[in-house]
Short mmCIF file of C-alpha atoms in Angstrom, two decimals:
data_model
loop_
_atom_site.label_atom_id
_atom_site.label_comp_id
_atom_site.label_asym_id
_atom_site.label_seq_id
_atom_site.Cartn_x
_atom_site.Cartn_y
_atom_site.Cartn_z
CA LEU A 883 12.65 11.85 40.61
CA LEU A 884 10.40 8.89 40.05
CA CYS A 885 8.68 6.94 42.95
CA GLY A 886 6.57 3.83 43.08
CA SER A 887 3.23 5.80 42.53
CA ASN A 888 4.45 7.89 39.64
CA VAL A 889 5.61 4.89 37.50
CA GLN A 890 2.45 3.38 38.29
CA GLU A 891 0.56 6.36 37.04
CA ILE A 892 2.98 6.67 33.94
CA THR A 893 2.35 3.05 33.10
CA MET A 894 -1.54 3.55 33.48
CA LEU A 895 -1.20 6.73 30.79
CA PHE A 896 0.89 4.49 28.47
CA GLU A 897 -1.25 1.54 28.66
CA GLU A 898 -4.66 4.21 28.33
CA PHE A 899 -2.63 5.96 25.32
CA LEU A 900 -2.01 2.24 23.57
CA SER A 901 -5.44 1.34 23.88
CA SER A 902 -6.58 4.42 22.44
CA SER A 903 -8.59 4.63 19.14
CA ILE A 904 -5.97 7.51 18.15
CA PHE A 905 -2.88 4.92 18.81
CA LYS A 906 -4.55 1.72 17.35
CA TYR A 907 -6.49 3.41 14.22
CA PHE A 908 -4.34 6.42 13.63
CA ILE A 909 -0.52 6.41 15.17
CA PHE A 910 0.08 2.32 14.61
CA PRO A 911 -0.54 2.51 10.66
CA ILE A 912 1.01 5.61 9.87
CA GLY A 913 4.07 4.75 11.90
CA SER A 914 4.25 1.46 10.67
CA ALA A 915 4.19 3.16 7.19
CA LEU A 916 6.88 5.71 7.98
CA LEU A 917 8.98 3.20 9.65
CA GLY A 918 8.58 0.77 6.48
CA ILE A 919 9.47 3.62 4.09
CA ALA A 920 12.71 4.48 6.40
CA ILE A 921 13.83 1.05 6.59
CA LYS A 922 13.24 0.79 2.72
CA TYR A 923 15.41 3.63 2.29
CA VAL A 924 18.11 3.12 4.54
CA ALA A 925 18.69 -0.34 3.65
CA ARG A 926 18.87 0.50 -0.33
CA ASN A 927 22.03 -0.88 -1.87
CA ASP A 928 22.69 2.04 -4.02
CA GLN A 929 23.40 5.21 -1.05
CA TYR A 930 24.43 7.26 -3.78
CA ALA A 931 20.76 7.68 -5.06
CA LYS A 932 18.43 10.33 -3.37
CA PHE A 933 15.26 9.47 -2.02
CA LYS A 934 13.25 7.64 -4.62
CA LYS A 935 9.07 7.52 -5.03
CA GLU A 936 9.58 3.77 -4.95
CA ASP A 937 10.78 4.27 -1.28
CA LEU A 938 6.98 4.88 -0.71
CA ALA A 939 5.99 1.69 -2.07
CA VAL A 940 5.30 -0.32 1.22
CA GLY A 941 2.04 -1.33 0.59
CA LEU A 942 2.51 -4.84 0.13
CA GLU A 943 4.68 -5.27 3.27
CA LEU A 944 2.03 -3.72 5.43
CA ILE A 945 -0.63 -6.08 4.29
CA ARG A 946 1.64 -8.86 4.69
CA THR A 947 2.31 -7.59 8.08
CA ALA A 948 -1.24 -7.56 9.09
CA CYS A 949 -1.71 -10.98 7.46
CA LEU A 950 0.64 -11.95 10.11
CA MET A 951 -0.35 -10.12 12.71
CA TYR A 952 -4.00 -11.62 12.34
CA VAL A 953 -2.80 -15.18 12.59
CA VAL A 954 -0.96 -14.54 15.47
CA LEU A 955 -4.33 -12.90 17.08
CA THR A 956 -6.13 -15.93 16.04
CA THR A 957 -3.80 -18.36 17.78
CA ASP A 958 -3.61 -16.55 20.77
CA ARG A 959 -7.21 -16.40 20.93
CA ALA A 960 -7.20 -20.11 20.37
CA ILE A 961 -4.76 -20.78 22.93
CA SER A 962 -6.75 -18.61 25.20
CA LEU A 963 -9.97 -20.56 24.47
CA LEU A 964 -8.13 -24.02 25.42
CA GLY A 965 -7.00 -22.29 28.73
CA VAL A 966 -10.70 -21.25 29.76
CA ASN A 967 -12.56 -24.67 28.59
CA GLU A 968 -9.67 -26.35 31.04
CA GLU A 969 -10.80 -24.03 33.53
CA LEU A 970 -14.40 -24.72 33.31
CA ALA A 971 -13.81 -28.29 32.82
CA GLU A 972 -12.22 -28.08 36.37
CA VAL A 973 -14.99 -26.08 38.00
CA LEU A 974 -17.56 -28.38 36.46
CA ALA A 975 -15.76 -31.45 38.09
CA ASN A 976 -15.78 -30.03 41.26
CA PRO A 977 -18.70 -31.43 43.80
CA ASN A 978 -19.17 -28.21 45.15
CA LEU A 979 -20.26 -26.55 41.81
CA ASP A 980 -19.58 -22.69 41.68
CA ALA A 981 -22.47 -21.76 39.06
CA THR A 982 -21.67 -18.28 38.96
CA ARG A 983 -17.64 -18.91 37.90
CA ALA A 984 -18.91 -21.54 35.36
CA SER A 985 -21.41 -19.48 33.72
CA LEU A 986 -18.36 -16.71 33.30
CA LEU A 987 -16.30 -19.11 32.11
CA GLN A 988 -18.99 -20.60 29.34
CA ALA A 989 -19.51 -16.69 28.76
CA GLN A 990 -15.84 -16.35 27.74
CA ALA A 991 -15.36 -19.40 26.03
CA GLN A 992 -18.46 -18.64 23.87
CA GLU A 993 -17.27 -15.16 22.83
CA LEU A 994 -13.62 -16.62 22.19
CA THR A 995 -15.23 -19.31 20.15
CA SER A 996 -17.29 -16.68 17.92
CA LYS A 997 -14.34 -14.56 17.19
CA ILE A 998 -12.35 -17.69 16.22
CA SER A 999 -14.97 -19.00 14.25
CA SER A 1000 -14.94 -15.42 11.99
CA ALA A 1001 -11.27 -15.47 11.69
CA GLY A 1002 -10.79 -18.31 9.38
CA TRP A 1003 -12.56 -16.23 6.67
CA SER A 1004 -10.76 -12.98 7.45
CA ILE A 1005 -7.56 -14.51 7.33
CA ALA A 1006 -8.40 -16.39 3.95
CA LEU A 1007 -9.66 -12.50 2.70
CA MET A 1008 -6.41 -10.83 3.90
CA PHE A 1009 -4.40 -13.45 2.34
CA LEU A 1010 -6.24 -13.15 -1.15
CA ALA A 1011 -5.87 -9.27 -0.97
CA LEU A 1012 -2.29 -9.76 -0.40
CA TRP A 1013 -2.44 -12.27 -3.71
CA ALA A 1014 -4.53 -9.63 -5.48
CA VAL A 1015 -2.53 -6.40 -4.78
CA SER A 1016 0.87 -8.41 -5.61
CA THR A 1017 -0.42 -9.64 -9.30
CA ILE A 1018 -1.83 -5.86 -9.71
CA VAL A 1019 1.70 -4.40 -8.79
CA ARG A 1020 3.14 -7.23 -11.13
CA LYS A 1021 0.97 -6.63 -14.28
CA TRP A 1022 -0.04 -2.84 -13.90
CA GLY A 1023 2.71 -1.35 -11.64
CA TRP A 1024 5.84 -1.04 -13.14
CA LYS A 1025 6.67 1.90 -16.09
CA SER A 1026 10.27 0.63 -16.44
CA GLU A 1027 12.27 -2.18 -15.00
CA THR A 1028 12.81 -0.03 -12.26
CA GLU A 1029 10.24 2.85 -11.82
CA MET A 1030 6.78 2.23 -10.70
CA LYS A 1031 3.65 4.07 -11.69
CA PRO A 1032 2.11 6.09 -8.79
CA ILE A 1033 -1.58 4.71 -8.71
CA PRO A 1034 -1.42 0.90 -9.44
CA GLY A 1035 2.21 0.38 -8.02
CA ILE A 1036 2.46 2.74 -4.94
CA ALA A 1037 -1.03 4.31 -4.19
CA ILE A 1038 -3.11 1.31 -4.36
CA PRO A 1039 -1.10 -1.14 -2.41
CA PHE A 1040 -0.33 1.48 0.24
CA SER A 1041 -3.99 2.54 1.10
CA LEU A 1042 -5.10 -0.86 1.14
CA GLY A 1043 -1.90 -1.85 3.59
CA ILE A 1044 -3.01 0.96 5.86
CA LEU A 1045 -6.73 -0.63 5.43
CA SER A 1046 -5.34 -3.86 6.65
CA LEU A 1047 -3.55 -2.80 9.50
CA ILE A 1048 -6.76 -1.00 11.08
CA VAL A 1049 -8.83 -3.99 10.37
CA VAL A 1050 -6.63 -6.22 12.26
CA MET A 1051 -6.31 -3.71 15.19
CA LEU A 1052 -10.06 -3.54 15.25
CA GLY A 1053 -10.03 -7.01 15.03
CA ALA A 1054 -7.73 -7.59 18.22
CA SER A 1055 -9.66 -4.71 20.08
CA LYS A 1056 -13.21 -6.51 19.48
CA MET B 1060 -2.99 -19.84 -23.00
CA LYS B 1061 -0.62 -18.41 -20.66
CA SER B 1062 -1.74 -14.71 -21.67
CA LYS B 1063 -5.28 -15.61 -21.05
CA LEU B 1064 -4.72 -17.06 -17.56
CA ASP B 1065 -2.85 -13.74 -17.02
CA GLN B 1066 -5.41 -11.79 -18.20
CA LEU B 1067 -7.65 -14.03 -15.91
CA SER B 1068 -5.76 -13.37 -12.96
CA GLY B 1069 -5.50 -9.69 -13.55
CA LEU B 1070 -9.50 -9.57 -13.64
CA LEU B 1071 -9.51 -11.77 -10.51
CA SER B 1072 -7.45 -9.62 -8.54
CA ILE B 1073 -9.44 -6.65 -8.98
CA ILE B 1074 -12.55 -8.91 -7.90
CA ALA B 1075 -10.80 -10.02 -5.08
CA ILE B 1076 -9.47 -6.15 -3.77
CA ALA B 1077 -12.89 -4.60 -4.38
CA ILE B 1078 -14.42 -7.74 -2.42
CA ALA B 1079 -11.52 -7.41 0.25
CA VAL B 1080 -12.19 -3.47 0.23
CA ILE B 1081 -16.08 -3.65 0.67
CA THR B 1082 -16.02 -6.16 3.59
CA PHE B 1083 -13.18 -4.54 5.22
CA PHE B 1084 -15.35 -1.60 5.27
CA ILE B 1085 -18.44 -3.48 6.36
CA ASP B 1086 -16.33 -4.67 9.43
CA LEU B 1087 -15.22 -1.21 10.20
CA SER B 1088 -18.44 0.38 9.75
CA ASP B 1089 -20.44 -2.44 12.00
CA VAL B 1090 -18.32 -2.13 14.70
CA LEU B 1091 -17.54 1.87 14.73
CA ARG B 1092 -20.81 2.86 13.50
CA PHE B 1093 -20.70 6.57 11.99
CA SER B 1094 -18.61 7.89 14.34
CA PRO B 1095 -15.62 10.24 14.36
CA GLU B 1096 -13.15 7.47 14.15
CA LEU B 1097 -14.93 6.02 11.10
CA ILE B 1098 -14.87 9.16 9.34
CA GLY B 1099 -11.35 9.64 10.57
CA ILE B 1100 -10.14 6.17 9.00
CA ILE B 1101 -11.80 7.06 5.58
CA PHE B 1102 -9.73 10.27 5.60
CA LEU B 1103 -6.53 8.48 6.54
CA ILE B 1104 -7.31 5.83 3.45
CA ALA B 1105 -7.95 8.36 1.31
CA GLY B 1106 -4.94 10.20 2.40
CA SER B 1107 -2.79 7.55 1.85
CA PHE B 1108 -4.10 6.76 -1.17
CA LEU B 1109 -3.19 10.59 -2.35
CA SER B 1110 -0.12 10.46 -1.31
CA GLY B 1111 0.83 7.39 -3.46
CA MET B 1112 -0.86 8.79 -6.25
CA TYR B 1113 1.54 12.22 -5.67
CA SER B 1114 4.64 10.35 -4.74
CA SER B 1115 6.55 12.33 -7.28
CA ARG B 1116 5.57 15.52 -5.97
CA ILE B 1117 6.37 14.31 -2.34
CA VAL B 1118 9.92 12.98 -3.51
CA LYS B 1119 10.61 16.25 -5.20
CA ARG B 1120 10.11 18.20 -2.11
CA LEU B 1121 11.63 15.64 0.01
CA ARG B 1122 14.87 16.00 -2.26
CA LYS B 1123 15.16 19.68 -1.10
CA LEU B 1124 16.04 18.44 2.42
CA PRO B 1125 19.41 19.02 3.62
CA HIS B 1126 21.39 16.10 2.43
CA ALA B 1127 25.05 14.61 1.95
CA PRO B 1128 26.63 16.57 -1.09
CA ARG B 1129 26.53 13.82 -4.14
CA VAL B 1130 29.44 14.67 -6.68
CA PHE B 1131 29.69 12.86 -9.93
CA LEU B 1132 33.29 12.17 -11.23
CA SER B 1133 34.14 11.60 -14.84
CA TYR B 1134 37.38 10.57 -15.69
CA ARG B 1135 39.27 8.54 -18.23
CA SER B 1136 40.59 5.11 -17.12
CA GLU B 1137 44.23 6.46 -17.42
CA ASP B 1138 43.53 9.24 -14.69
CA ARG B 1139 42.16 6.64 -12.60
CA SER B 1140 44.72 7.14 -9.60
CA ILE B 1141 44.35 11.09 -9.63
CA ALA B 1142 40.62 10.32 -9.77
CA LEU B 1143 40.62 7.80 -6.56
CA GLU B 1144 42.65 10.47 -4.81
CA ILE B 1145 39.84 13.02 -5.43
CA ALA B 1146 37.09 11.12 -4.91
CA ASN B 1147 38.90 9.91 -1.34
CA ALA B 1148 39.49 13.46 -0.28
CA LEU B 1149 35.56 14.27 -1.14
CA ARG B 1150 34.47 11.09 1.07
CA ASN B 1151 36.49 12.13 4.01
CA SER B 1152 34.61 15.72 3.52
CA GLY B 1153 31.25 13.86 3.66
CA ALA B 1154 30.46 14.11 0.23
CA LYS B 1155 28.53 10.67 -1.63
CA VAL B 1156 30.85 10.01 -4.61
CA TRP B 1157 29.46 8.39 -7.98
CA ASP B 1158 32.45 6.57 -9.71
CA ALA B 1159 31.20 4.43 -12.55
CA TYR B 1160 34.63 2.16 -12.29
CA GLU B 1161 32.85 1.29 -8.70
CA GLN B 1162 29.10 1.40 -9.67
CA ILE B 1163 29.03 -0.18 -12.82
CA GLN B 1164 29.52 -3.72 -12.93
CA PRO B 1165 30.90 -5.78 -15.71
CA GLY B 1166 28.12 -6.73 -18.16
CA GLU B 1167 25.77 -4.17 -17.01
CA GLU B 1168 23.52 -1.93 -18.73
CA TRP B 1169 25.62 1.46 -18.00
CA VAL B 1170 23.55 4.58 -19.85
CA ALA B 1171 20.77 4.46 -17.88
CA GLN B 1172 22.52 4.04 -14.80
CA ILE B 1173 24.89 7.38 -15.74
CA ASP B 1174 21.82 9.04 -16.69
CA GLU B 1175 20.06 8.29 -13.22
CA ALA B 1176 23.04 8.97 -11.38
CA LEU B 1177 23.38 12.59 -12.79
CA ALA B 1178 19.94 13.17 -12.14
CA ASP B 1179 20.82 12.72 -8.48
CA THR B 1180 23.97 14.54 -8.88
CA ASP B 1181 24.51 18.04 -7.28
CA THR B 1182 28.16 18.60 -8.47
CA PHE B 1183 30.02 17.22 -11.50
CA VAL B 1184 33.58 17.19 -11.75
CA ALA B 1185 35.35 16.33 -14.64
CA VAL B 1186 39.23 15.01 -14.47
CA LEU B 1187 40.54 16.24 -17.99
CA SER B 1188 43.85 15.74 -19.84
CA ASP B 1189 45.11 16.87 -23.08
CA VAL B 1190 43.64 13.54 -24.69
CA PRO B 1191 39.98 13.99 -25.47
CA SER B 1192 37.90 11.76 -24.20
CA GLU B 1193 34.38 10.81 -25.99
CA TRP B 1194 32.83 9.49 -22.97
CA ILE B 1195 33.56 12.45 -20.66
CA SER B 1196 32.13 14.54 -23.42
CA HIS B 1197 28.84 12.63 -23.40
CA GLU B 1198 28.69 12.77 -19.49
CA LEU B 1199 29.51 16.50 -19.65
CA GLU B 1200 26.86 17.24 -22.21
CA LEU B 1201 24.18 15.34 -19.80
CA ALA B 1202 25.47 17.37 -16.85
CA LYS B 1203 24.72 20.55 -18.62
CA ASN B 1204 21.50 19.29 -19.46
CA TYR B 1205 20.93 19.09 -15.98
CA SER B 1206 22.04 22.15 -15.23
CA LEU B 1207 24.55 20.74 -12.85
CA PRO B 1208 27.74 23.01 -11.63
CA ILE B 1209 30.71 21.69 -13.45
CA ILE B 1210 34.34 21.55 -11.97
CA PRO B 1211 36.81 20.88 -14.72
CA VAL B 1212 39.94 19.68 -13.04
CA LEU B 1213 43.22 19.84 -15.32
CA THR B 1214 45.60 16.58 -14.55
CA ARG B 1215 48.07 18.88 -16.82
CA LYS B 1216 48.35 22.05 -18.57
CA PHE B 1217 46.29 22.24 -21.55
CA ILE B 1218 43.75 24.68 -23.42
CA LEU B 1219 40.32 23.95 -22.28
CA PRO B 1220 37.72 23.03 -25.06
CA THR B 1221 35.67 26.10 -25.75
CA ASP B 1222 32.44 24.76 -24.18
CA LEU B 1223 34.32 24.88 -20.84
CA GLY B 1224 36.54 27.73 -21.48
CA LYS B 1225 34.52 30.07 -19.70
CA LEU B 1226 34.50 27.83 -16.33
CA SER B 1227 37.00 28.30 -13.65
CA TYR B 1228 39.07 25.34 -13.20
CA VAL B 1229 41.36 23.67 -11.16
CA ASP B 1230 44.94 22.89 -12.26
CA LEU B 1231 46.82 19.72 -10.50
CA SER B 1232 49.85 20.28 -12.07
CA VAL B 1233 50.63 23.76 -10.05
CA ASP B 1234 50.17 21.81 -6.83
CA LYS B 1235 47.82 18.51 -6.27
CA GLU B 1236 47.07 18.85 -2.96
CA ASP B 1237 45.94 22.63 -2.88
CA GLY B 1238 43.89 21.51 -6.26
CA ILE B 1239 42.28 18.60 -4.28
CA ASN B 1240 40.98 20.60 -1.54
CA ARG B 1241 39.96 23.36 -3.62
CA VAL B 1242 37.69 20.41 -5.40
CA VAL B 1243 36.74 19.41 -2.39
CA GLU B 1244 35.42 22.72 -1.10
CA ALA B 1245 33.64 23.76 -4.13
CA SER B 1246 31.81 20.65 -3.93
CA THR B 1247 30.95 20.35 -0.45
#
């Protein structure tokens, strides 16, 4: 039976697992890729056909997911920065100034600002990578109308997709 | 002009990927230093590249895993009603049936589709009558090339062509229901 302390313990263990390097840099990207492959296979129109190598071509979807995750993460940070600045303004406006609290909020605001200032370039770079990989797949990735080439069509986008997800997870935990 | 632009976009995309990969790795090594995580990540990236490179081999292995039996149904349009009965019985027993009439839409290129379907087939069922059909013969040839088990199903009594003469067949003219059950048993 689950009592209150047990639930709290399980929640803590789960949170610890979700913030661990193993989850962020290995389980999350591999899981996303496997889920993408499974969805592609299950949702395929031609259910008669067996598993095809083209089902493994989920690299572009992974890069796209990473790009959007980074945009959401940056927006989230911008909202946090607004909140911190508002709080700092309130503290500074108070006649009985709490210097410790003010310096803490200022440090937080500085940290968030530095993260947001580099986010623009990171987002631009990620979308550039998405365009570049799409171009490579379109130009050199197809053997025939339905069949893909293993290296430019599957391997390059797949490995870059995994790399982009890792970079986003790294950016989120920085 | 358009082809030059296309070439340029290809070149630019390679440069962009190189820049992105270098920046990503600088970013990673800057934060993780030379920790076990970074080495693990490098192995993971290399592994994902290799899995894409050897995707054909991986897929071949995956195809050997248990799956619903796939049956290719070959018949003349005149025998469609009996072919449909066989297809329904097969589907009810959990098999996936490929029927050219259902799969190929008017105006679609069919040779490649038939070849692709046969490559994924486990059993080839040929519904035959005393009227020879060029297309059934063509599909039979392809099925032999893929070394598929072939089940000849006769809609009426006649002598099988010599190339199928050695195969045990199902005669629907004797007992249709029993014959269809035998086809289902042999295919699933």
